[in-house]
């Protein structure tokens, strides 16, 4: 009985991970939010305003330069910006930045 319960819990967890594996549209929204947050912190008010207006457009452009690898339970995202790369992992409808030389400068 104990092994049956363990198997059911494992199946439930794996099902949850599969169901909550973020898609590319969700990554686009995540990047858009990062751009808007970054520009709001800018010292120049004009840069902040432009970032807010163009944030979603820039996210779409970055989305086209992103390679998504789907591993069923999670996904990895690699966005190339010239020589720099933004790398993140998407799991449980959340994104975790692994490498972010662009937004941390």
Short mmCIF file of C-alpha atoms in Angstrom, two decimals:
data_model
loop_
_atom_site.label_atom_id
_atom_site.label_comp_id
_atom_site.label_asym_id
_atom_site.label_seq_id
_atom_site.Cartn_x
_atom_site.Cartn_y
_atom_site.Cartn_z
CA UNK A 1 0.00 0.00 0.00
CA UNK A 2 2.87 2.35 0.81
CA UNK A 3 4.45 1.89 -2.64
CA UNK A 4 1.09 2.55 -4.32
CA UNK A 5 0.73 5.84 -2.46
CA UNK A 6 4.30 6.79 -3.36
CA UNK A 7 3.66 5.98 -7.03
CA UNK A 8 0.47 8.07 -7.05
CA UNK A 9 2.27 11.02 -5.46
CA UNK A 10 5.09 10.72 -8.00
CA UNK A 11 2.60 10.60 -10.89
CA UNK A 12 0.77 13.64 -9.48
CA UNK A 13 4.02 15.64 -9.12
CA UNK A 14 5.18 14.76 -12.64
CA UNK A 15 1.74 15.63 -14.00
CA UNK A 16 1.88 19.00 -12.23
CA UNK A 17 5.34 19.72 -13.63
CA UNK A 18 4.19 18.82 -17.14
CA UNK A 19 1.05 20.94 -16.86
CA UNK A 20 2.92 23.99 -15.51
CA UNK A 21 5.81 23.90 -17.98
CA UNK A 22 5.80 27.51 -19.32
CA UNK A 23 5.36 28.15 -23.03
CA UNK A 24 7.10 30.71 -25.24
CA UNK A 25 4.30 33.30 -24.85
CA UNK A 26 4.83 33.27 -21.10
CA UNK A 27 8.56 33.79 -21.63
CA UNK A 28 7.80 36.80 -23.84
CA UNK A 29 5.74 38.31 -21.01
CA UNK A 30 8.52 37.56 -18.52
CA UNK A 31 11.13 39.32 -20.67
CA UNK A 32 8.76 42.25 -21.24
CA UNK A 33 8.35 42.66 -17.48
CA UNK A 34 12.13 42.52 -17.00
CA UNK A 35 12.62 45.27 -19.61
CA UNK A 36 9.95 47.47 -18.03
CA UNK A 37 11.40 46.95 -14.52
CA UNK A 38 14.90 47.76 -15.78
CA UNK A 39 13.83 50.97 -17.52
CA UNK A 40 11.82 52.13 -14.49
CA UNK A 41 15.01 51.99 -12.45
CA UNK A 42 16.81 54.16 -15.01
CA UNK A 43 17.95 57.60 -13.94
CA UNK A 44 16.71 59.20 -17.14
CA UNK A 45 12.90 59.70 -17.16
CA UNK A 46 12.84 59.62 -20.96
CA UNK A 47 14.47 56.18 -20.96
CA UNK A 48 11.87 54.97 -18.47
CA UNK A 49 9.01 56.21 -20.60
CA UNK A 50 10.42 54.72 -23.80
CA UNK A 51 11.05 51.40 -22.04
CA UNK A 52 7.48 51.23 -20.81
CA UNK A 53 6.10 51.91 -24.27
CA UNK A 54 8.48 49.68 -26.20
CA UNK A 55 8.84 46.88 -23.63
CA UNK A 56 6.42 44.47 -25.28
CA UNK A 57 7.83 45.19 -28.74
CA UNK A 58 11.37 44.53 -27.53
CA UNK A 59 10.22 41.32 -25.84
CA UNK A 60 8.76 40.07 -29.13
CA UNK A 61 12.04 40.83 -30.88
CA UNK A 62 13.97 38.99 -28.17
CA UNK A 63 11.52 36.11 -28.41
CA UNK A 64 12.49 35.62 -32.03
CA UNK A 65 16.12 35.28 -30.94
CA UNK A 66 15.31 32.75 -28.23
CA UNK A 67 15.92 29.03 -28.42
CA UNK A 68 13.52 27.04 -26.23
CA UNK A 69 14.33 23.46 -25.31
CA UNK A 70 11.34 21.58 -23.91
CA UNK A 71 12.19 18.76 -21.49
CA UNK A 72 8.53 17.92 -20.73
CA UNK A 73 8.73 18.83 -17.02
CA UNK A 74 10.65 22.09 -17.53
CA UNK A 75 12.09 24.20 -20.36
CA UNK A 76 15.31 26.09 -20.91
CA UNK A 77 15.48 29.39 -22.77
CA UNK A 78 18.59 30.86 -24.40
CA UNK A 79 18.24 34.37 -25.82
CA UNK A 80 21.16 35.58 -27.90
CA UNK A 81 21.96 39.30 -27.89
CA UNK A 82 25.09 39.48 -29.96
CA UNK A 83 27.88 38.04 -27.81
CA UNK A 84 25.72 38.00 -24.69
CA UNK A 85 23.13 35.39 -23.71
CA UNK A 86 20.22 35.47 -21.32
CA UNK A 87 19.67 31.93 -20.05
CA UNK A 88 16.76 30.88 -17.91
CA UNK A 89 14.81 27.84 -16.78
CA UNK A 90 11.02 27.72 -16.80
CA UNK A 91 9.33 25.43 -14.31
CA UNK A 92 6.04 25.59 -12.37
CA UNK A 93 4.93 28.63 -14.45
CA UNK A 94 7.96 30.58 -13.17
CA UNK A 95 11.25 31.61 -14.71
CA UNK A 96 14.62 31.50 -13.01
CA UNK A 97 17.50 33.41 -14.60
CA UNK A 98 20.70 31.40 -14.80
CA UNK A 99 22.78 33.89 -16.76
CA UNK A 100 21.78 37.51 -17.20
CA UNK A 101 24.63 39.81 -18.30
CA UNK A 102 22.17 42.22 -19.98
CA UNK A 103 19.86 43.19 -17.11
CA UNK A 104 22.54 43.17 -14.39
CA UNK A 105 24.84 45.73 -16.01
#
